[in-house]
Each structure stands twice: as C-alpha cells, then as structure tokens.
Coordinates of C-alpha atoms and ligand atoms in Angstrom, one line a residue:
X1 CA 20.3 12.1 34.5
X2 CA 22.5 10.2 32.3
X3 CA 26.3 10.7 32.6
X4 CA 28.1 10.6 29.4
X5 CA 31.3 12.2 31.1
X6 CA 34.5 10.2 31.0
X7 CA 35.3 10.4 34.3
X8 CA 33.9 10.6 37.1
X9 CA 31.7 8.5 35.1
X10 CA 28.6 6.4 35.3
X11 CA 28.9 3.7 37.6
X12 CA 27.4 0.0 37.5
X13 CA 23.6 0.0 38.6
X14 CA 24.7 -3.0 40.6
X15 CA 27.3 -0.4 43.0
X16 CA 24.6 0.9 45.2
X17 CA 23.5 -2.5 46.5
X18 CA 27.0 -3.6 47.1
X19 CA 28.1 -0.1 48.6
X20 CA 24.9 -0.8 51.0
X21 CA 26.1 -4.1 51.9
X22 CA 29.1 -3.3 52.6
X23 CA 27.7 -1.1 55.1
X24 CA 25.5 -3.1 56.8
X25 CA 27.7 -6.2 57.0
X26 CA 30.3 -4.2 58.8
X27 CA 32.9 -4.5 56.0
X28 CA 33.6 -1.0 56.0
X29 CA 34.7 -1.0 59.9
X30 CA 36.6 -4.0 59.3
X31 CA 40.4 -4.1 60.6
X32 CA 42.2 -4.0 57.2
X33 CA 45.0 -6.2 58.8
X34 CA 42.1 -8.8 59.7
X35 CA 42.3 -12.1 57.7
X36 CA 38.5 -11.6 56.3
X37 CA 40.1 -7.9 55.1
X38 CA 43.0 -9.5 53.8
X39 CA 40.7 -12.0 52.0
X40 CA 38.4 -9.1 49.8
X41 CA 41.9 -7.8 49.1
X42 CA 43.2 -10.6 47.6
X43 CA 39.8 -11.4 46.5
X44 CA 39.8 -8.1 44.6
X45 CA 43.1 -8.7 42.8
X46 CA 42.4 -12.4 42.1
X47 CA 39.6 -11.2 40.0
X48 CA 41.2 -8.2 38.0
X49 CA 43.6 -10.6 37.0
X50 CA 41.2 -13.4 35.8
X51 CA 38.6 -10.8 34.6
X52 CA 41.5 -8.8 32.6
X53 CA 43.8 -11.4 31.7
X54 CA 46.8 -10.2 33.7
X55 CA 49.4 -12.7 33.4
X56 CA 50.1 -14.3 36.4
X57 CA 54.0 -13.2 36.8
X58 CA 52.8 -9.7 37.1
X59 CA 52.0 -7.8 40.4
X60 CA 49.2 -5.6 41.8
X61 CA 48.6 -2.8 44.2
X62 CA 45.9 -0.8 45.1
X63 CA 46.9 3.0 45.7
X64 CA 44.7 5.9 45.5
X65 CA 44.7 7.7 42.4
X66 CA 46.4 7.5 39.0
X67 CA 48.1 11.0 40.0
X68 CA 49.6 8.9 42.7
X69 CA 50.8 6.0 40.4
X70 CA 52.9 9.0 38.0
X71 CA 54.8 9.9 41.4
X72 CA 55.5 6.5 42.4
X73 CA 56.7 5.8 38.8
X74 CA 59.3 8.9 38.9
X75 CA 59.5 8.5 42.7
X76 CA 60.5 4.3 42.9
X77 CA 61.0 3.1 39.1
X78 CA 63.0 6.2 37.2
X79 CA 67.2 6.3 38.0
X80 CA 67.6 9.6 35.8
X81 CA 64.9 10.5 34.0
X82 CA 62.0 9.7 32.0
X83 CA 60.8 10.3 28.4
X84 CA 57.1 11.2 27.4
X85 CA 56.2 11.2 23.9
X86 CA 52.5 12.7 24.7
X87 CA 49.8 14.3 22.5
X88 CA 47.4 15.9 24.8
X89 CA 46.7 16.9 28.2
X90 CA 47.0 14.4 30.7
X91 CA 50.4 13.3 28.9
X92 CA 51.7 16.8 29.4
X93 CA 50.9 16.8 33.3
X94 CA 52.0 13.4 33.6
X95 CA 55.7 14.6 32.3
X96 CA 55.9 17.9 34.6
X97 CA 55.5 15.8 37.6
X98 CA 57.7 13.1 36.8
X99 CA 60.5 16.0 36.2
X100 CA 59.8 17.7 39.1
X101 CA 60.9 14.7 40.8
X102 CA 63.4 13.2 38.2
X103 CA 64.5 16.5 36.0
X104 CA 65.7 15.6 32.4
X105 CA 69.0 17.2 31.4
X106 CA 69.1 15.2 28.1
X107 CA 66.9 13.2 26.6
X108 CA 69.5 10.0 26.0
X109 CA 69.8 9.6 29.7
X110 CA 66.2 8.6 30.1
X111 CA 65.6 5.3 31.6
X112 CA 61.7 5.0 31.6
X113 CA 59.4 5.8 28.6
X114 CA 55.9 7.0 30.3
X115 CA 53.0 6.7 27.5
X116 CA 49.7 7.4 28.0
X117 CA 47.5 4.5 26.2
X118 CA 44.4 6.5 25.7
X119 CA 44.0 10.6 26.2
X120 CA 41.2 11.1 27.6
X121 CA 41.8 14.7 26.7
X122 CA 41.5 15.0 22.9
X123 CA 40.0 11.3 22.6
X124 CA 43.3 9.8 21.1
X125 CA 45.1 6.3 21.7
X126 CA 48.2 4.4 21.2
X127 CA 47.1 1.3 19.5
X128 CA 49.0 -2.2 20.6
X129 CA 51.4 -2.6 17.6
X130 CA 52.4 1.2 18.1
X131 CA 53.4 -0.1 22.1
X132 CA 55.3 -2.9 20.4
X133 CA 57.1 -0.6 18.1
X134 CA 58.3 1.4 21.3
X135 CA 59.5 -1.9 23.2
X136 CA 61.6 -2.9 20.3
X137 CA 62.9 0.9 20.0
X138 CA 63.6 1.6 23.6
X139 CA 65.0 -2.0 24.8
X140 CA 66.2 -1.3 27.9
X141 CA 63.7 1.5 29.1
X142 CA 61.3 0.4 31.6
X143 CA 57.6 1.5 29.7
X144 CA 55.1 2.9 31.9
X145 CA 51.6 3.2 30.4
X146 CA 48.6 5.5 31.8
X147 CA 45.3 3.2 30.7
X148 CA 43.1 5.4 32.9
X149 CA 40.2 5.6 30.6
X150 CA 40.9 2.2 28.7
X151 CA 41.7 -0.7 31.1
X152 CA 38.8 -2.7 31.9
X153 CA 37.3 -1.1 28.7
X154 CA 39.5 -2.9 26.0
X155 CA 42.4 -5.7 25.7
X156 CA 45.6 -4.7 26.4
X157 CA 48.8 -6.7 26.0
X158 CA 50.1 -6.6 29.0
X159 CA 53.8 -7.7 28.3
X160 CA 54.2 -4.5 26.1
X161 CA 55.0 -2.9 29.2
X162 CA 56.5 -3.1 32.6
X163 CA 53.8 -0.9 34.5
X164 CA 50.2 -0.3 33.7
X165 CA 47.5 1.6 36.1
X166 CA 44.3 3.1 36.1
X167 CA 42.1 4.8 38.5
X168 CA 38.7 2.8 38.7
X169 CA 36.2 5.9 37.8
X170 CA 36.7 5.5 34.2
X171 CA 35.9 2.1 32.6
X172 CA 36.0 0.1 35.9
X173 CA 32.5 2.1 36.5
X174 CA 33.1 2.8 39.9
X175 CA 33.2 5.9 42.5
X176 CA 36.9 7.7 42.4
X177 CA 39.2 7.2 45.3
X178 CA 41.3 3.9 44.0
X179 CA 43.7 2.8 41.5
X180 CA 45.2 -0.2 40.2
X181 CA 48.8 -0.3 39.7
X182 CA 50.4 -3.4 37.8
X183 CA 54.0 -4.2 37.4
X184 CA 56.1 -7.1 35.9
X185 CA 58.7 -9.1 37.4
X186 CA 61.3 -6.7 35.5
X187 CA 59.9 -3.2 36.9
X188 CA 60.0 -4.8 40.5
X189 CA 63.5 -5.8 39.6
X190 CA 64.4 -2.4 38.5
X191 CA 62.6 -1.1 42.0
X192 CA 64.9 -3.1 43.8
X193 CA 67.9 -1.7 41.7
X194 CA 67.6 1.5 42.9
X195 CA 66.1 0.5 46.7
X196 CA 64.3 3.3 46.9
X197 CA 62.0 3.7 49.9
X198 CA 61.7 6.6 51.0
X199 CA 58.1 6.9 51.2
X200 CA 54.6 5.6 52.1
X201 CA 54.1 4.9 49.0
X202 CA 57.2 3.7 47.8
X203 CA 57.1 0.8 45.4
X204 CA 58.7 -1.8 47.2
X205 CA 57.2 -0.9 50.4
X206 CA 53.9 -1.3 48.7
X207 CA 55.1 -4.8 47.0
X208 CA 56.1 -6.1 50.9
X209 CA 52.4 -5.3 52.2
X210 CA 50.8 -6.3 48.9
X211 CA 52.8 -10.2 49.3
X212 CA 50.7 -10.4 52.2
X213 CA 47.6 -8.9 50.9
X214 CA 48.0 -5.8 53.3
X215 CA 48.4 -2.0 52.5
X216 CA 51.1 0.5 54.5
X217 CA 48.5 2.7 55.3
X218 CA 44.4 2.2 56.1
X219 CA 42.7 1.5 52.9
X220 CA 39.8 2.6 50.6
X221 CA 38.1 -0.6 52.3
X222 CA 35.0 0.2 50.5
X223 CA 36.5 0.9 47.1
X224 CA 38.5 -2.4 47.4
X225 CA 35.2 -4.5 48.3
X226 CA 33.4 -2.8 45.3
X227 CA 36.4 -3.7 42.7
X228 CA 35.8 -6.8 44.1
X229 CA 32.3 -7.4 43.9
X230 CA 32.0 -5.1 40.6
X231 CA 34.7 -7.4 38.6
X232 CA 33.2 -10.5 40.1
X233 CA 30.5 -9.7 37.7
X234 CA 31.4 -8.4 34.7
X235 CA 32.1 -10.5 31.4
X236 CA 35.4 -11.4 30.6
X237 CA 37.2 -8.5 29.2
X238 CA 37.4 -10.0 25.4
X239 CA 33.6 -10.2 25.6
X240 CA 33.5 -6.1 26.9
X241 CA 36.4 -5.5 24.6
X242 CA 34.3 -6.5 21.4
X243 CA 31.4 -4.6 22.7
X244 CA 33.5 -1.2 23.1
X245 CA 34.8 -1.5 19.9
X246 CA 31.9 -2.0 18.1
X247 CA 30.0 1.0 20.4
X248 CA 33.3 3.1 19.3
X249 CA 32.6 2.1 15.2
X250 CA 29.1 2.7 15.7
X251 CA 29.5 6.5 17.3
X252 CA 32.4 7.1 15.1
X253 CA 30.0 6.5 11.5
X254 CA 26.9 8.4 13.6
X255 CA 29.1 11.6 13.7
X256 CA 31.1 11.2 10.1
X257 CA 27.9 10.1 8.1
X258 CA 24.5 10.5 10.0
X259 CA 25.4 14.5 11.8
X260 CA 27.7 14.8 8.2
X261 CA 25.6 17.8 7.7
X262 CA 25.6 18.8 11.4
X263 CA 27.9 21.7 13.0
X264 CA 30.1 18.8 14.2
X265 CA 32.8 16.9 13.6
X266 CA 35.1 14.3 15.3
X267 CA 38.0 16.2 16.8
X268 CA 40.1 13.4 15.3
X269 CA 40.5 13.0 11.6
X270 CA 42.9 10.2 11.5
X271 CA 40.7 7.0 12.2
X272 CA 43.8 4.8 13.3
X273 CA 44.3 7.6 16.7
X274 CA 40.4 7.7 17.4
X275 CA 40.2 6.2 21.0
X276 CA 37.5 3.3 21.7
X277 CA 36.5 4.7 24.8
X278 CA 36.1 8.7 24.7
X279 CA 34.5 10.2 21.6
X280 CA 35.6 14.0 20.9
X281 CA 33.2 15.9 19.1
X282 CA 34.3 19.3 17.5
X283 CA 32.4 22.7 17.2
X284 CA 32.0 26.5 17.2
X285 CA 31.7 27.7 20.8
X286 CA 28.3 28.9 20.0
X287 CA 27.0 25.4 18.9
X288 CA 29.1 23.2 21.6
X289 CA 27.8 25.5 24.6
X290 CA 23.9 25.2 23.2
X291 CA 24.2 21.5 22.8
X292 CA 25.5 20.8 26.2
X293 CA 23.1 23.1 27.6
X294 CA 19.7 21.3 25.9
X295 CA 21.2 18.2 26.3
X296 CA 21.1 18.3 30.1
X297 CA 17.7 19.4 30.0
X298 CA 17.3 16.7 28.0
X299 CA 18.8 14.9 31.1
X300 CA 22.0 13.7 29.2
X301 CA 25.2 15.1 30.4
X302 CA 28.1 15.8 27.9
X303 CA 31.8 15.5 28.8
X304 CA 33.5 19.0 28.9
X305 CA 36.1 19.6 26.5
X306 CA 39.6 19.0 28.2
X307 CA 42.8 21.7 28.3
X308 CA 42.9 23.5 24.6
X309 CA 39.9 21.6 23.4
X310 CA 37.6 23.3 26.7
X311 CA 35.3 25.3 24.6
X312 CA 35.6 23.9 21.3
X313 CA 34.6 20.2 21.6
X314 CA 32.4 18.1 24.1
X315 CA 33.3 14.7 25.0
X316 CA 31.2 11.7 25.3
X317 CA 32.4 8.5 27.5
X318 CA 32.0 5.3 26.1
X319 CA 32.3 3.2 29.1
X320 CA 31.4 0.0 29.6
X321 CA 28.9 0.6 32.1
X322 CA 26.6 3.0 29.9
X323 CA 23.8 0.5 28.5
X324 CA 22.8 0.5 24.7
X325 CA 19.7 2.4 25.6
X326 CA 21.6 5.0 26.9
X327 CA 23.3 5.6 23.8
X328 CA 20.8 5.3 21.9
X329 CA 18.8 8.3 23.9
X330 CA 21.9 10.7 23.1
X331 CA 21.9 9.6 19.5
X332 CA 18.2 10.3 18.8
X333 CA 19.0 13.7 20.9
X334 CA 22.1 14.7 18.7
X335 CA 19.7 14.2 15.4
X336 CA 17.3 16.7 16.8
X337 CA 19.0 19.2 18.3
X338 CA 18.6 21.8 16.6
X339 CA 14.9 21.9 15.9
X340 CA 15.2 21.6 20.3
X341 CA 16.5 25.2 20.1
X342 CA 13.6 26.9 18.7
X343 CA 11.8 26.4 21.7
Ligands
PLP1 C1 41.3 10.5 34.5 C2 42.8 10.6 34.2 C3 44.0 10.7 35.1 C4 43.5 11.1 36.2 O1 43.2 10.1 37.4 P1 42.9 10.6 38.9 O2 42.6 9.1 39.5 O3 42.3 12.0 38.7 O4 44.4 10.6 39.5 C5 45.4 10.3 34.5 N1 45.2 10.3 33.6 C6 44.2 9.7 32.2 C7 44.7 9.4 31.0 C8 43.3 10.4 32.6 O5 42.0 10.1 31.7

C-alpha cells in the first residue's frame, strides 16, 4: 500500500534498516544517561540544526508529541493567556488545550500568540510574510508556531517566532512518538521569568537536561536514533523545499486543469492560502467515499477528511519521503478512476 495519509505518513525507506541496526547493536537497550547515548542525542540535535538551518542560538529539546508541546507552551511560557488566530481543527484544538491551563478572560491580556503554520485539517498555511506581520503587530508577545506538517518539508524563517515544534510522523518521514521543540533565547528568558518548574516536562527542567544532552525521563531512544540517522541522510532543507514546492504546484495544476471536469475541486480556492505539504480536495460525500474505496483497492491510501471536512474531502500528503513514482501512480489513478467504477 502506498500511503498519502498526512500523518502518520509514509516513512523514509531507510528507516527499516536503521531500526534493525539500532536493535542489533544494542542501542535501544543503552542507558539513556550513558555517554554513548548522550552522543546520539547530541548528534540528532546537531543534524537537525545543520539540515534545517536552525540558528545556533536557538535551543532544541526532544519530547513525545506536538500535543505535549501545546501544553509546554501553556504551562511554561504563558503568563496570563494565549491568543489563537486559527483556521482549522488543529488550531482550535490547541486553543482548547491551552485555555484549559491558562483561561482567557480578555484578549488584550494575551502574552503568547499561537499559530499553526500548516493547518493539516484543511490544507491551508500561514506563509512567512504573514508571520512577519504578526511579529510586527505583536512585538511584545512570544510567538509559538505549530509546524507539525511542514517542518522538514519547507524552509521556515526561524527568527520570525520564538518557539517552533513538530512531531516526526509527518514531514520528517519517521514513526510517531517523538517531537522536536525549538526555542529561542527570548523564549528561554520568558520561561525563567515565569519560573515554572512543577512538571516533569517544565521547559526549564527540559532545558537543564538537554544542555547535557539528557532527558528528564527515559526517552524514546529508538526514535532519537532514527531522527539522527535519517537527518544525516536527507538533503539540506533548501533542496527539499524546492522539491516540495514544485510538487505542490504540480498537484494544484493537476486538479485545476487536468481534473477540471472531474467531480473534485480544491478545497481552498485562494491559491495564496494553499499548503505546500497537504493538498485538500473536495467533492460530494458519494464521490469522496467512492474514490477512497477504489484507491484502496488499487493500493493507494488517500487521507480521510478531518473535522468539519471529514466526509467531503480527501487529503494528499506532499511529504518528502514520498517518491515521484508514487505521485505519478496516484495521478494516473485519479485520471481514470471513474472508469474503474464500472467494474
Ligand atoms: C498531526 C498534528 C498535530 C498532532 O501531533 P501529535 O504528534 O499527534 O501530538 C498537531 N498539529 C498539527 C498541525 C498536526 O498536523
């Protein structure tokens, strides 16, 4: 089965070999405070910074999921409350989690701005100039960015936000259970001002541990090893970015031109808002359900719709681990699927 699901998504083919190696060599049984394992953690962080062009001054911690990062931002970096200008289901969910920990009484008391850069639920994105605009409008607020379905797929301008995070089961092409949390010196100062240290994953406690390439708890050692191994193999982010954007353009042209007479249309009509990494396609419930079923029979897994768009869209991941051949196979299928229905 070729999967186009936008998370968990297709993993890089090399992951299987690296995972076997980690088991056979005993890496997965290593003490996480041993110098050998600390070197793996350091290597993963080093490779992340090098391949994704993260500024040297920014810090990196590894946690379990993006959802955990939502909570870390609320508990360790938010004084009063956070503002969430969202456009889809993930943004809304983040706001709900955050406001449970730091309820909002008045919008003007917000000291953190929370932005989902790539809204996986409906295939929209906040481009870098828009992020710069937020920076300009809210100079005193900390800006935290959920880049779960775009980090490692496109170039991000790190200086435009103080906190960036992503779990690895999307553009990183890795199995779930690990997330990357990147934070600026300014974010660290905010954490110090607040001084919140009540949780195993309080940012100050995480920071203290990761300074020594350690973790407060036994980490996902296999995940960290795979992150290091895969990042050392992938091309630099500007190379990946160019491929992602060219493939995205090709997908959008495909639906707008080649499939203009099909029962499908792009969910997002404004081209400027369209995601580079998740393509959302709309149709009637009957057509969406039929195409997903036939695709599955043809060995192609389309992503279900999400939230409000559950039954009236399908989604196509445009993640780097997917190959050109796989994309072409899906395009071939989408051109002919109505005729397959006769069988
Ligand atoms: C997948 C996703 C999440 C959730 O990630 P977890 O690793 O399950 O916590 C959060 N935000 C966005 C935009 C996502 O696509």
